[in-house]
Structures are given as C-alpha cells and as structure tokens.
C-alpha cells in the first residue's frame, strides 16, 4: 500500500463512519428505552437485579447503576470463616460503593527536589530500619542524593476549570467513615499465601498448525488432514495419532476459532460457536477434574481455551500459543523447542518447575515457591490476604496500563513525524518493593496531623490514595493522574489547566504529580491506605529476569537460526510469565461462562439466574455470570496495583541510569521529557511521539527501545484503526532504515 492508496482508504473509511452514525443514534434510542423500562420495573418491591439483568441482556452492575436500591447490602459484621460455606465465599457480593463526598482534604507537602524554583533543600531520611537505596526509584535524581524540598506555604486553590462536555465520569467508591470503614482493615480469617508442599503434575503437550496440519509432540512430527479444523476434526485427527496422555494441544497458527468470524458481529461470538460445535462420539465438555475448578471453556476473542473429556480418565485442552508469545510465523517444531528452552532456563532457579497451561498460572505457581520456607522467617507463615472490602476497593480504583490517543483538536491535523518507543520488560523494573500485611488507614485528618517527615514517608511508602487534584492553570502537557471515565473500569487523564477532580491513585503517581520535572500539581489527601514495606515479589522477579537475560543472550549468539528464534520466543514467554503473573494477583471477580443448546424450533433456553446472554448461534446460546470474589489464597491486588502505578509513573518520567557525557547530569526519559504537544498516544509501556526521542538503550528492564520511526509528515490518527496502521508502518520503516 502506498500513500495514495492509504489516503483513499481513509476517505472510504469516513464514508462507512457516516453510514454508522444514524444507526448508532437509533441504537441509543433503543438503549434509552430499555433503561427507562428497567427503572420502571426496578420500582417493583420484589424486583431483583439478577432477573432484570437477564431480561435486559446486561450485567447486574449495569442494573444497579440504573436502580441503586437493588444493590446488595454490605454485611453488618464479619462472620467467622468456620460458619460460612465455600459457596457463600465464592458468591458474596462486593460491598456497595459509597458516593465520594467532598470532605476537607489535607494538602500534600511539596516534594520537588532542591534546585527547582521556590524550594529549599531538606534531606528526607528513610524510615527507621530502612535502606536509603530503597527510595531511589522515586526519589533519586541520579546523583546519589535523596532530597525533598521543605513545603512552601499552601497556595490558594485556583478556580476549577469546567469539566469538558461529554466526559461525565463514573463514581468511584470510597471507604466508609468511622467504625464501618475501620472494619475493612483486617485480613481474611484463615486465608494466607503459603508455600505449597506438593509439585504440580506435568501434562504432555502437542503443537499444531491448523493451517498446514503439521503436528509436533515428543514422539515426532506428522501432517494431519483437519478438514475445516472444527473441534471434532481436531480431536479425531490428533488422538488417532498421539497417545491419550497428551493433555494439552497448543495451536501455533491458523486460529480455527476465527474461521467463521465474518458471520458474527463480535469475535467472541465466533469463538463461542467454534468451542460449542459438535463433538466426536464419547467426548463431552469437561465438567471437573479433582480439585481443578477451571473446567469448561474460556471464551476469549483471540486466546480461547477449550476443555473436553472422553470418559472419566482422558482430558484435553486446546489453547492458543498466543497466550505465551506471538509465534511470528515459527513452525510447530520451533515453538516446541521454545518451550523446552523456557523450561530449562526456569529449571536453573526452580527445581520443581512445571509449565502450566498459561503464563499467568505458571507465574503464580513459581511465585508461591519463593515464599520463605524456614520456620520463624518473616512471612514464613504466609502473606495475609486483605479483606474482601479492600480487595473490592482496589479492583474498582486501581487501573492497569495507560491507553490514550491524543488526537485533534488537541493535536494539529498533520504532525512532522511518527516515533514509537517501548519500555523493555517494564514490569520487572517495579517489583523491588511492595506493600505487605494489612494496610493502615490514613484519613485526611490523620495525614494533616503528621509531621512533614511522616507525611513524606507515607507518600513514599507502598500506598494507595484518594485525592483531590487541581491542575496548574498554565499546564500545557499531558495529564498525570488517572480519573474515572464513562464505562466499566475505563480511565482517562485530565490535562486541562485549572481543572479539579477527585480520584484514587497509587503512591508512585501521586509522588510524580508532586515532583514532576515541569510543575507540581496541587494534591489534597482525602483518604489512603499505607502498607508496611516488603519485597514479596523481588526474589521471584530476579529469577525471571535472569532467565530472560540468559535466553536473550542465546538468541544473539547461537549459531543455529532455529535455535535463535526459539530462544527469542522463550524470552518473550518469560516476560509473559511475569506480566500475567502480576495480573493474577489482582484477582478480579470470577466470571463464569457457559453455553446451552437451543430448544426445538430455535427456542432460547432459560439461562441461570444472575447470568446475562452474551451470544447466540444457530445451535447454542452463551452466557456469563459474575461470581464475585473467591477465597483465593493468592489474592494480592495491592501488589499488582503498586507495580501498575509505578509503571504508569515511569511512562512520564524515569531515570535511565546514565549521565550526559557533556554535562554529567543524569539523563531522564518519559513523556514529560518530550516537548509539549508532541505526544500522540500511550499504550501501556509505549509512547508515540511526533519528535524522535533520543534516550540511551542498554537492554535493561525499563529501558526505552525505539521500535518505529517515520521522519516525515503524517496525518494525526483519530481512531484506533488509524493508530494501528501507523504503528505497523512505523515499525516497517524503522526495520528498512536499519537494514
């Protein structure tokens, strides 16, 4: 495709957009009518949110948002765990969110380093028993000092800028006042993360390219006739060839679940239809396997998991290798070799390593085997799991990666270039310190009563804060702190000078807002959670970093191209283990999916109470239900939230660990070190800019790597589709430039 064809394609795309607009207006009217009827029916004294959700085809959360009176009530007291059943623990509803009020806040101290205008130097000592180096990631300016400024007089709050039209924010929960909120600060009874005393069962794997039919397993390589690669055809062909102890089939290419995608509006519908297709004689959908409660299918649009069984003893999964890495055209034999190299690299650190079905499962299992085993050691008895209320609060108020597209009118219609920089193995950079134990609550009054040093130490400790934020009137760069946007778990980043908003943010981001390299923001503390500082993830992450580095070295020096490719894939799998392993600690509410056959004449069957319809095919309907928070001994959303917050802060400003050879000053990287008006987009750990970042790259975790570059004028993207086109073109252009 050349520039002319691209421009013509954009014109055609706009025509499609114009055709969609009237349909969207019609859909909006229907949704408004549906909501009106939900509100009317919700006034009935015996109305139930789950029944309304089923009839309306929405989630229970959507119903409660329309009819707050249907929200489940929080328990008045905590029941002893011995009096509760496992089913009650799994299905207990999250406590209702309390509307954020406007209490008086306590102004956070000025944390700007000495040398910035209006500050005076004041050395900040670490907490008793701490290590000054532990503060470096947030405090150190690269010259070995750890300084903060004495607070200047509290400035008068500017008149808030109006909230832009069309950006009505959803309401975040807050902690109840008084004893009701104090009851949240406890550990779950008899629930802690402890070191396992067993070894995971290894499962034999096979690797299948459904486009070519090539199948590779421990016993050899064959080419199968898969027809249209339906579930029935794959199970029949594979188990006519391999022994029945092969329990996991990884699809390396072909994506058979997308074969009929054009017939469906959403990819998940196509996936559900494929998973629920006819089965060979004797096969059924897996219902359970011992203590494994992950039976049934996972309907994911790109990386689904299908689980089946034949009789009582034979079980199998069909999964996408895309859960681990992008195979990038590698054949099944190379993919299998990547898993072998991965296992060998991990074996150096974990004698009992077993590769489980997904990188998230593998990551959590490996982490559990780093819990101290020595009796009497700190946390040897396990890391306590916080109360369901605190976990629910973090689930609602701690987002993950930053995704933002900065488009006109904030940006001109045309920009001078397109550059992409991405942080290498970024999350591994932020696992050195995490909060442990039950947090301490710090209210606005408690924060105001602290000394300046105590306030500073609290802000630099592992923490999560409810804050009122005021952006400086003359601010002209990107937003710094996340704020709730319309839609479930959606976030945006206010940037308008003078605007005031209330949100929750991690300590790393609050610190960044107070001491960013441009201009400090005004932060008022409304409430907060502060944890004891520990390093529960450090040993686990260090072992994974070592495995990652050794595999990257193999990928660079091995003499065989296939082995180099396998090592590259294996190193990406290590990254996935850490990335998704951290994600499993977040422990979101359990979503159960299922399917039912249509009745005679296409009659839709009744789906379970509390479930909502998610898709319908010629033969089946699919549904999903929010089962609430389970009693998971490895639920530590405080760790995931801390890593995510630190990573978002580093996306704005971070030390590169190097000094400018001419000035001797430390070199910083991040969006705030690029010109105002040059940022085009953020994507988790990547920055897209109209000017070329010139930051050193050493190949270390957290370093920014240039991945795309077009040094000529581009049309500013206004949609995700346009963004991804430029992303691909930029990477191709840089690859051509480097040849």
XYZ file of C-alpha atoms in Angstrom:
739
model
C 0.000 0.000 0.000
C 1.340 3.439 -0.926
C 0.442 6.856 0.478
C -2.169 7.493 -2.240
C -3.960 4.210 -1.558
C -3.830 4.881 2.184
C -5.408 8.328 1.746
C -8.133 6.867 -0.470
C -8.758 4.173 2.094
C -9.239 6.790 4.804
C -11.837 8.536 2.635
C -13.745 5.266 2.209
C -13.477 4.654 5.941
C -15.090 8.016 6.669
C -17.968 7.084 4.359
C -18.531 3.916 6.407
C -18.389 6.032 9.561
C -21.106 8.321 8.177
C -23.323 5.306 7.450
C -22.850 4.039 11.003
C -23.801 7.320 12.712
C -27.596 7.159 12.092
C -27.602 3.508 13.224
C -25.813 4.500 16.408
C -28.460 7.153 17.064
C -31.194 4.544 16.587
C -29.344 2.163 18.923
C -29.005 4.943 21.506
C -32.782 5.450 21.433
C -33.386 1.742 21.978
C -30.944 1.666 24.874
C -32.645 4.681 26.422
C -35.997 2.902 26.104
C -34.509 -0.242 27.682
C -33.082 1.768 30.592
C -36.418 3.503 31.107
C -38.193 0.154 31.385
C -35.524 -1.205 33.740
C -36.033 1.780 36.041
C -39.808 1.305 35.968
C -39.570 -2.423 36.723
C -36.918 -1.775 39.366
C -39.514 0.125 41.370
C -41.426 -3.101 41.996
C -40.919 -4.097 45.636
C -39.910 -7.674 44.756
C -37.674 -6.749 41.822
C -34.290 -8.488 41.705
C -31.223 -7.188 39.921
C -30.209 -10.576 38.512
C -33.625 -11.231 36.928
C -33.714 -7.761 35.404
C -30.148 -8.239 34.118
C -31.096 -11.483 32.388
C -34.152 -9.958 30.731
C -32.342 -6.788 29.668
C -29.218 -8.576 28.433
C -26.900 -6.507 30.607
C -24.831 -7.119 33.725
C -26.062 -6.863 37.306
C -23.678 -3.925 37.735
C -25.495 -2.090 34.909
C -28.852 -2.716 36.611
C -27.606 -1.449 39.971
C -26.270 1.682 38.275
C -29.801 2.397 36.985
C -31.633 1.280 40.138
C -29.284 1.807 43.137
C -31.895 0.454 45.542
C -31.268 -3.033 44.100
C -27.629 -3.002 45.216
C -26.773 -5.794 47.679
C -26.141 -4.564 51.204
C -22.791 -4.950 52.942
C -22.778 -7.342 55.916
C -23.106 -5.660 59.292
C -20.318 -7.702 60.783
C -17.664 -10.191 59.765
C -18.695 -13.802 60.160
C -16.134 -16.290 61.399
C -14.855 -18.327 58.466
C -15.931 -21.557 60.141
C -19.602 -20.561 59.906
C -19.546 -19.865 56.178
C -19.722 -22.270 53.288
C -17.350 -22.184 50.331
C -20.268 -21.357 48.073
C -21.086 -18.301 50.177
C -17.475 -17.182 49.996
C -17.420 -17.504 46.240
C -20.625 -15.658 45.578
C -20.621 -12.954 48.234
C -21.309 -9.637 46.549
C -18.840 -6.772 46.686
C -19.901 -4.144 49.244
C -21.825 -1.286 47.684
C -19.770 1.689 46.602
C -20.271 4.802 48.669
C -20.544 8.047 46.776
C -17.485 10.246 47.032
C -18.360 13.267 49.116
C -16.331 16.447 49.305
C -14.591 16.285 52.680
C -11.855 18.705 53.599
C -8.536 17.406 52.323
C -5.033 17.678 53.774
C -2.594 19.345 51.396
C 0.310 17.092 50.451
C 3.806 18.548 51.035
C 5.954 19.955 48.262
C 8.261 17.146 47.140
C 10.240 18.993 44.495
C 13.986 18.308 44.602
C 16.266 21.166 45.658
C 17.238 23.457 42.852
C 13.763 23.899 41.439
C 12.256 27.392 41.749
C 10.655 28.201 45.076
C 12.117 25.296 47.024
C 14.576 24.946 49.843
C 16.637 21.825 50.433
C 15.633 19.337 53.106
C 17.111 15.858 53.329
C 14.437 13.162 53.711
C 15.633 10.334 55.939
C 14.356 6.792 55.281
C 12.119 5.169 57.843
C 13.762 3.528 60.826
C 15.404 0.293 59.803
C 15.056 1.134 56.127
C 17.634 1.466 53.415
C 18.159 4.792 51.668
C 18.581 2.951 48.371
C 15.010 1.683 48.655
C 13.811 5.231 47.990
C 15.869 5.672 44.839
C 13.314 4.598 42.269
C 11.026 7.517 43.124
C 13.329 9.972 44.885
C 16.796 9.720 43.431
C 17.739 12.309 40.838
C 20.637 10.200 39.646
C 23.413 11.881 41.607
C 23.193 9.696 44.710
C 21.160 12.135 46.792
C 17.673 11.585 48.084
C 16.355 15.061 48.762
C 12.977 16.702 49.028
C 12.015 20.307 49.443
C 10.627 21.968 52.521
C 6.989 22.708 51.891
C 6.168 26.211 50.733
C 3.016 27.927 52.016
C -0.136 26.258 50.731
C -1.245 28.185 47.634
C -4.816 29.245 47.256
C -6.691 26.725 45.167
C -7.421 28.128 41.683
C -10.934 28.352 40.394
C -11.606 24.892 38.916
C -11.831 24.622 35.160
C -15.147 23.239 33.961
C -15.313 19.544 33.173
C -15.284 19.202 29.355
C -18.634 18.295 27.863
C -19.193 14.628 27.122
C -16.762 13.464 29.841
C -19.149 12.683 32.675
C -17.125 10.487 34.982
C -18.353 7.387 36.739
C -18.364 7.490 40.515
C -15.572 5.706 42.370
C -16.149 4.074 45.765
C -14.739 5.465 48.981
C -14.112 3.994 52.425
C -16.995 4.474 54.863
C -16.408 6.842 57.734
C -15.896 5.723 61.300
C -16.127 2.163 62.572
C -17.830 0.927 59.397
C -14.702 1.790 57.421
C -12.320 0.650 60.138
C -13.790 -2.869 59.870
C -12.409 -3.060 56.331
C -8.839 -3.056 57.646
C -8.357 -6.690 58.512
C -7.048 -9.877 56.989
C -9.431 -12.546 55.780
C -9.726 -15.178 58.533
C -7.682 -18.328 57.858
C -6.577 -17.130 54.426
C -2.940 -16.511 53.530
C -0.457 -17.207 50.742
C 1.682 -20.122 51.864
C 4.378 -22.173 50.191
C 2.916 -25.310 48.558
C 4.052 -28.713 49.800
C 3.434 -30.515 46.504
C 4.714 -30.487 42.933
C 2.400 -29.637 40.067
C 1.507 -32.508 37.735
C 3.203 -32.160 34.357
C 0.986 -32.575 31.298
C 2.165 -33.779 27.918
C 1.854 -31.191 25.159
C 1.438 -31.185 21.399
C 1.819 -28.251 18.992
C -0.487 -27.931 15.995
C -0.552 -25.584 12.999
C -4.204 -25.801 11.938
C -3.452 -24.020 8.637
C -0.968 -26.676 7.443
C -1.995 -29.612 9.646
C 1.552 -30.069 10.985
C 1.516 -31.644 14.448
C 4.636 -31.928 16.660
C 4.891 -33.712 20.003
C 7.505 -35.619 21.958
C 7.051 -38.658 19.719
C 7.652 -36.938 16.378
C 6.082 -34.872 13.591
C 3.151 -35.688 11.284
C 0.864 -33.833 8.914
C -2.856 -34.284 9.587
C -5.924 -33.787 7.435
C -8.013 -31.421 9.567
C -10.747 -30.514 7.085
C -12.153 -27.208 8.354
C -10.368 -27.642 11.694
C -13.508 -27.917 13.775
C -13.178 -29.176 17.335
C -14.442 -32.610 16.264
C -11.968 -32.822 13.374
C -9.021 -31.755 15.538
C -9.804 -34.148 18.394
C -10.366 -37.037 15.997
C -7.217 -36.430 13.927
C -4.908 -35.710 16.877
C -5.956 -38.656 19.052
C -5.798 -41.049 16.134
C -2.093 -40.111 16.023
C -0.827 -39.279 19.520
C -1.190 -41.203 22.790
C -4.029 -40.299 25.120
C -1.630 -38.933 27.753
C -1.193 -35.800 25.601
C -3.466 -33.453 27.523
C -2.706 -30.061 26.019
C -2.824 -29.046 22.356
C -1.331 -25.633 21.560
C -2.468 -24.079 18.293
C 0.562 -22.272 16.855
C -1.115 -20.839 13.742
C -4.393 -20.956 11.866
C -6.763 -19.635 14.579
C -9.533 -22.134 13.720
C -11.946 -20.352 16.088
C -11.979 -17.399 13.654
C -12.890 -19.398 10.540
C -16.474 -18.071 10.510
C -15.744 -14.675 12.030
C -17.346 -12.818 9.109
C -20.715 -14.296 10.090
C -20.605 -12.648 13.515
C -20.614 -9.105 14.773
C -18.088 -9.886 17.513
C -15.114 -12.256 17.567
C -16.254 -13.747 20.879
C -19.421 -14.974 19.167
C -17.377 -16.774 16.513
C -15.146 -18.295 19.200
C -18.139 -19.460 21.249
C -19.710 -21.119 18.225
C -16.461 -22.964 17.435
C -15.970 -24.128 21.029
C -19.552 -25.375 21.248
C -19.562 -27.200 17.926
C -20.464 -30.903 17.570
C -18.125 -33.386 19.276
C -16.937 -36.869 18.297
C -18.675 -39.858 19.841
C -17.809 -40.219 23.522
C -16.461 -36.684 24.031
C -18.105 -34.086 26.297
C -17.215 -30.647 27.643
C -15.054 -31.140 30.737
C -17.026 -30.613 33.945
C -14.369 -31.073 36.629
C -11.063 -32.754 37.372
C -10.271 -33.409 41.004
C -9.578 -30.094 42.717
C -9.266 -28.251 39.383
C -12.252 -25.918 39.217
C -11.287 -24.385 35.879
C -13.455 -26.779 33.944
C -15.460 -25.614 30.962
C -14.421 -23.258 28.180
C -12.849 -19.816 28.359
C -14.433 -17.728 25.604
C -11.683 -15.221 24.770
C -11.748 -13.396 21.413
C -8.142 -14.241 20.499
C -6.761 -16.749 23.003
C -9.635 -19.061 23.944
C -9.338 -22.253 25.975
C -11.470 -25.289 25.235
C -11.644 -28.207 27.687
C -13.087 -31.624 26.878
C -13.010 -35.144 28.234
C -13.628 -38.672 26.955
C -14.935 -40.989 29.606
C -13.585 -40.368 33.107
C -9.872 -40.607 32.506
C -8.980 -38.758 29.305
C -8.873 -34.946 29.458
C -7.591 -32.430 26.958
C -7.302 -28.701 26.349
C -6.996 -26.796 23.096
C -5.252 -23.460 23.697
C -3.616 -20.704 21.701
C 0.145 -20.339 21.983
C -0.605 -16.609 21.694
C -1.125 -16.649 25.472
C 2.654 -17.029 25.759
C 4.023 -15.116 22.766
C 3.406 -14.143 19.164
C 4.793 -17.123 17.244
C 5.679 -14.739 14.383
C 5.466 -17.439 11.705
C 7.512 -20.038 13.617
C 6.687 -23.642 12.748
C 5.387 -26.022 15.448
C 8.805 -27.650 15.924
C 10.405 -24.275 16.703
C 7.576 -23.400 19.071
C 8.043 -26.704 20.906
C 11.778 -26.022 21.166
C 10.960 -22.604 22.672
C 9.007 -24.336 25.453
C 11.919 -26.723 26.038
C 14.370 -23.799 26.339
C 11.930 -21.975 28.621
C 11.701 -24.975 30.947
C 15.499 -25.345 31.052
C 16.003 -21.640 31.853
C 13.486 -21.776 34.698
C 14.852 -25.106 35.972
C 18.070 -23.308 36.971
C 16.075 -21.433 39.639
C 13.177 -23.776 40.456
C 13.935 -27.481 40.775
C 10.230 -28.280 40.773
C 9.215 -26.079 37.835
C 6.261 -27.268 35.758
C 4.965 -25.315 32.768
C 1.244 -24.945 33.289
C -1.395 -24.109 30.708
C -0.910 -20.344 30.728
C 1.889 -17.954 31.710
C -0.318 -16.485 34.457
C -0.822 -19.899 36.097
C 2.873 -20.671 35.729
C 3.893 -17.295 37.155
C 1.732 -17.610 40.245
C 2.876 -21.173 40.901
C 6.551 -20.205 40.615
C 5.991 -17.221 42.899
C 4.359 -19.435 45.534
C 7.566 -21.477 45.588
C 9.581 -18.404 46.598
C 7.605 -17.865 49.829
C 10.025 -18.274 52.769
C 10.097 -21.871 53.953
C 12.328 -21.501 57.006
C 10.338 -21.637 60.240
C 10.455 -18.313 62.027
C 11.385 -16.344 58.903
C 9.392 -13.199 58.190
C 6.171 -14.208 56.372
C 7.048 -17.919 56.531
C 3.525 -18.445 57.847
C 2.164 -16.828 54.707
C 1.245 -13.406 53.368
C -2.204 -12.425 54.692
C -4.995 -11.780 52.194
C -6.782 -8.494 52.767
C -10.476 -8.168 53.483
C -12.894 -8.518 50.597
C -13.829 -4.862 51.027
C -10.260 -3.640 50.483
C -9.803 -6.021 47.559
C -13.030 -4.721 46.053
C -11.872 -1.128 46.528
C -8.592 -1.818 44.731
C -10.408 -3.636 41.961
C -12.570 -0.558 41.369
C -9.896 2.115 41.804
C -6.566 0.695 40.551
C -6.338 0.536 36.769
C -3.666 -1.211 34.750
C -1.835 0.176 31.707
C -2.359 3.662 30.293
C -4.123 3.641 26.929
C -4.707 7.057 25.411
C -4.935 8.541 21.921
C -4.182 12.286 21.727
C -5.980 13.490 18.626
C -7.249 16.773 17.126
C -8.183 19.353 18.302
C -5.511 18.775 20.987
C -3.108 17.981 18.155
C -2.814 19.508 14.663
C -4.263 17.584 11.724
C -0.724 16.886 10.484
C 2.407 16.139 12.528
C 6.074 16.204 11.427
C 6.780 12.537 12.174
C 5.854 9.308 13.956
C 8.040 7.583 16.559
C 7.361 4.666 18.885
C 9.435 3.864 21.990
C 8.595 0.909 24.225
C 9.916 0.037 27.689
C 11.689 -3.322 27.654
C 10.354 -5.858 30.212
C 8.938 -2.860 32.078
C 7.099 -4.501 34.976
C 10.285 -6.279 36.064
C 11.654 -2.831 36.944
C 8.980 -2.226 39.576
C 8.989 -5.388 41.712
C 11.736 -4.455 44.168
C 9.344 -3.224 46.864
C 5.681 -3.921 47.636
C 3.217 -3.469 50.456
C 2.727 -6.419 52.808
C 0.278 -7.214 55.570
C -2.895 -5.337 56.431
C -2.687 -1.646 55.462
C -3.002 1.273 57.843
C -5.759 3.761 57.104
C -4.632 7.398 56.791
C -7.574 9.773 56.737
C -7.316 13.450 55.796
C -7.297 14.372 59.488
C -4.618 11.797 60.304
C -2.462 12.987 57.386
C -2.817 16.636 58.453
C -1.713 15.718 61.984
C 1.536 14.123 60.750
C 4.889 15.885 60.735
C 6.332 16.821 57.352
C 8.720 13.871 57.504
C 5.904 11.470 58.391
C 3.821 12.792 55.502
C 6.714 12.344 53.088
C 7.459 8.846 54.340
C 3.780 7.898 53.985
C 3.691 9.155 50.403
C 6.853 7.222 49.511
C 5.666 4.029 51.210
C 3.624 1.425 49.281
C 0.282 3.219 49.296
C -2.986 3.990 47.534
C -4.622 7.406 47.956
C -7.961 9.076 47.453
C -7.039 12.597 46.402
C -8.499 15.858 45.199
C -6.322 17.075 42.344
C -6.027 20.589 40.925
C -4.056 21.034 37.704
C -1.947 24.226 37.442
C -3.660 26.903 35.361
C -0.807 27.183 32.863
C -0.245 23.434 32.449
C 0.300 22.577 28.762
C 1.429 18.939 28.736
C -0.272 15.532 29.107
C -2.313 14.507 32.131
C -0.512 12.878 35.046
C -3.146 11.092 37.133
C -5.902 8.673 36.104
C -9.512 9.685 36.612
C -12.615 7.544 36.090
C -14.127 7.803 32.628
C -17.564 6.630 31.497
C -17.729 2.835 31.202
C -16.722 -0.020 33.466
C -13.058 0.211 34.579
C -12.321 2.933 31.992
C -9.819 5.690 32.805
C -8.709 8.946 31.244
C -6.066 11.515 32.162
C -7.337 15.091 32.682
C -4.896 17.729 31.446
C -6.914 20.982 31.323
C -5.271 23.777 33.326
C -7.253 24.758 36.424
C -9.394 21.631 36.440
C -10.140 19.921 39.754
C -11.192 16.281 40.122
C -11.327 13.541 42.764
C -9.744 10.155 42.093
C -7.677 7.306 43.546
C -4.008 6.868 42.622
C -1.002 4.861 43.729
C 1.789 6.433 45.748
C 4.173 6.390 42.773
C 1.833 8.527 40.668
C 0.969 10.912 43.498
C 4.700 11.470 44.023
C 5.202 12.039 40.312
C 2.439 14.663 40.273
C 4.025 16.455 43.248
C 7.607 16.419 41.950
C 7.378 16.159 38.160
C 10.105 17.964 36.144
C 7.744 20.669 34.837
C 5.408 22.000 37.524
C 3.977 20.427 40.703
C 0.260 19.715 40.855
C -1.835 20.526 43.892
C -2.766 17.315 45.741
C -5.128 17.117 48.719
C -5.229 13.841 50.629
C -8.787 12.684 51.366
C -8.086 9.116 52.479
C -5.452 6.499 51.996
C -4.058 3.010 52.574
C -0.410 2.634 53.616
C 1.297 -0.760 53.815
C 4.416 -1.989 55.516
C 7.253 -2.101 53.023
C 8.417 -5.558 51.951
C 9.806 -7.392 48.930
C 7.474 -10.365 48.277
C 7.986 -10.150 44.504
C 11.683 -9.294 44.382
C 13.201 -12.795 44.534
C 10.652 -14.172 42.059
C 11.208 -11.301 39.625
C 15.011 -11.504 39.903
C 14.940 -15.179 38.948
C 12.704 -14.436 35.982
C 14.971 -11.558 34.921
C 17.966 -13.893 35.000
C 16.117 -16.447 32.841
C 15.069 -13.673 30.453
C 18.610 -12.357 30.108
C 20.104 -15.805 29.516
C 17.563 -16.571 26.782
C 18.164 -13.195 25.129
C 21.880 -13.953 25.128
C 21.223 -17.311 23.428
C 19.081 -15.552 20.835
C 22.001 -13.279 19.959
C 24.945 -15.699 19.870
C 23.622 -19.163 18.938
C 24.882 -20.426 15.609
C 21.632 -22.078 14.522
C 18.873 -19.750 13.276
C 16.073 -22.024 14.506
C 17.610 -22.102 17.985
C 17.977 -18.315 17.953
C 14.319 -17.945 17.038
C 13.283 -20.449 19.708
C 15.333 -18.589 22.329
C 13.713 -15.275 21.326
C 10.268 -16.808 21.728
C 11.236 -18.341 25.073
C 12.464 -14.954 26.365
C 9.083 -13.458 25.431
C 7.404 -16.281 27.329
C 9.374 -15.311 30.447
C 8.113 -11.757 30.012
C 4.551 -13.103 29.825
C 5.064 -15.170 32.985
C 5.993 -12.045 34.935
C 3.480 -9.724 33.261
C 0.469 -12.027 33.594
C 1.685 -13.466 36.874
C 1.425 -9.978 38.366
C -2.028 -9.696 36.831
C -3.234 -12.815 38.647
C -2.570 -11.150 41.997
C -5.240 -8.570 41.116
C -7.867 -11.332 41.469
C -10.796 -9.727 39.740
C -14.310 -11.039 40.382
C -14.726 -14.522 38.948
C -16.604 -14.536 35.645
C -18.232 -17.867 34.818
C -19.165 -18.644 31.212
C -21.378 -21.365 29.829
C -23.473 -22.433 26.874
C -26.837 -24.092 26.337
C -28.355 -25.758 23.297
C -31.290 -24.091 21.604
C -34.582 -25.867 22.027
C -36.742 -27.329 19.282
C -37.581 -24.714 16.707
C -34.739 -22.469 17.890
C -36.328 -21.718 21.259
C -33.875 -19.915 23.561
C -33.468 -21.839 26.859
C -33.619 -20.140 30.245
C -30.147 -19.185 31.386
C -29.006 -19.353 35.031
C -30.140 -16.692 37.495
C -27.810 -13.718 37.589
C -26.308 -14.524 34.167
C -26.522 -12.401 31.068
C -26.783 -13.533 27.476
C -23.551 -12.877 25.565
C -24.104 -14.606 22.227
C -26.361 -16.784 20.141
C -25.570 -19.087 17.217
C -27.593 -21.499 15.118
C -27.322 -24.174 17.817
C -26.291 -22.602 21.135
C -26.578 -19.571 23.363
C -23.684 -18.453 25.551
C -23.888 -16.655 28.882
C -21.652 -15.261 31.585
C -22.153 -14.551 35.279
C -20.165 -12.502 37.779
C -19.500 -14.818 40.700
C -17.894 -12.177 42.920
C -14.593 -12.591 44.756
C -13.456 -16.100 45.633
C -11.491 -17.019 48.762
C -8.256 -17.093 46.818
C -5.137 -17.549 48.974
C -3.069 -15.777 46.312
C -5.233 -12.652 46.029
C -2.928 -9.655 46.454
C -4.298 -6.767 44.373
C -2.094 -4.410 46.411
C 0.966 -5.866 44.663
C -0.475 -5.609 41.155
C -1.749 -2.071 41.835
C 1.679 -0.972 43.084
C 3.505 -2.305 40.022
C 0.964 -0.789 37.635
C 1.115 2.597 39.342
C 4.927 2.673 39.251
C 4.925 1.673 35.575
C 2.455 4.447 34.673
C 4.588 6.977 36.570
C 7.730 5.811 34.744
C 5.904 6.319 31.459
C 6.007 10.028 32.303
C 9.427 10.385 33.933
C 12.117 7.870 34.889
C 15.858 7.683 35.302
C 17.785 5.939 32.521
C 20.671 5.074 34.843
C 23.076 7.048 32.630
C 24.594 10.548 32.635
C 25.034 13.037 29.839
C 28.721 12.772 28.828
C 28.951 16.553 28.256
C 27.112 17.914 31.306
C 27.456 14.986 33.701
C 23.774 15.323 34.604
C 21.520 12.265 34.845
C 19.531 11.511 31.702
C 15.780 11.180 32.239
C 13.257 9.579 29.888
C 9.481 9.639 29.581
C 6.700 11.690 28.060
C 7.393 14.755 30.229
C 10.906 14.892 28.772
C 9.499 15.403 25.277
C 8.127 18.738 24.024
C 4.599 19.723 24.970
C 2.237 18.926 22.125
C 4.399 16.121 20.749
C 2.710 13.138 22.438
C 0.387 11.244 20.094
C -0.518 8.185 22.169
C 0.228 5.905 25.115
C -0.128 2.128 25.003
C 0.714 0.502 28.362
C 4.541 0.747 28.247
C 4.904 2.572 24.932
C 4.965 6.262 23.981
C 4.168 7.554 20.496
C 5.529 10.984 19.618
C 5.862 13.367 16.674
C 9.531 14.007 17.598
C 12.279 11.414 17.869
C 13.201 10.518 21.480
C 16.951 10.354 21.992
C 17.278 8.191 25.089
C 20.064 5.678 25.790
C 19.201 1.986 25.494
C 21.198 -0.637 27.412
C 18.810 -3.580 27.035
C 17.944 -3.495 30.746
C 14.395 -3.833 32.133
C 12.671 -0.470 31.943
C 14.850 0.971 29.143
C 13.073 2.657 26.244
C 13.665 0.931 22.879
C 12.916 2.685 19.593
C 10.504 0.353 17.738
C 9.068 2.550 14.998
C 10.155 5.667 13.111
C 8.850 7.724 10.184
C 10.710 11.022 9.866
C 8.204 12.610 7.527
C 4.844 14.299 7.874
C 1.906 12.139 8.900
C -1.827 12.567 9.317
C -2.615 12.556 13.028
C -4.605 9.393 13.871
C -8.104 9.981 15.223
C -9.219 6.355 15.696
C -7.636 3.135 16.931
C -7.763 1.757 13.389
C -5.724 4.682 12.055
C -3.341 4.378 15.003
C -2.593 0.704 14.332
C -1.974 1.395 10.634
C 0.667 3.983 11.573
C 2.121 1.648 14.197
C 2.679 -1.069 11.557
C 4.062 1.395 9.005
C 6.403 2.917 11.578
C 7.854 -0.464 12.524
C 8.309 -1.414 8.882
C 10.021 1.911 8.151
C 12.464 1.515 11.066
C 13.265 -2.059 10.006
C 14.025 -0.816 6.486
C 16.122 2.029 7.922
C 18.251 -0.397 9.934
C 18.967 -2.773 7.041
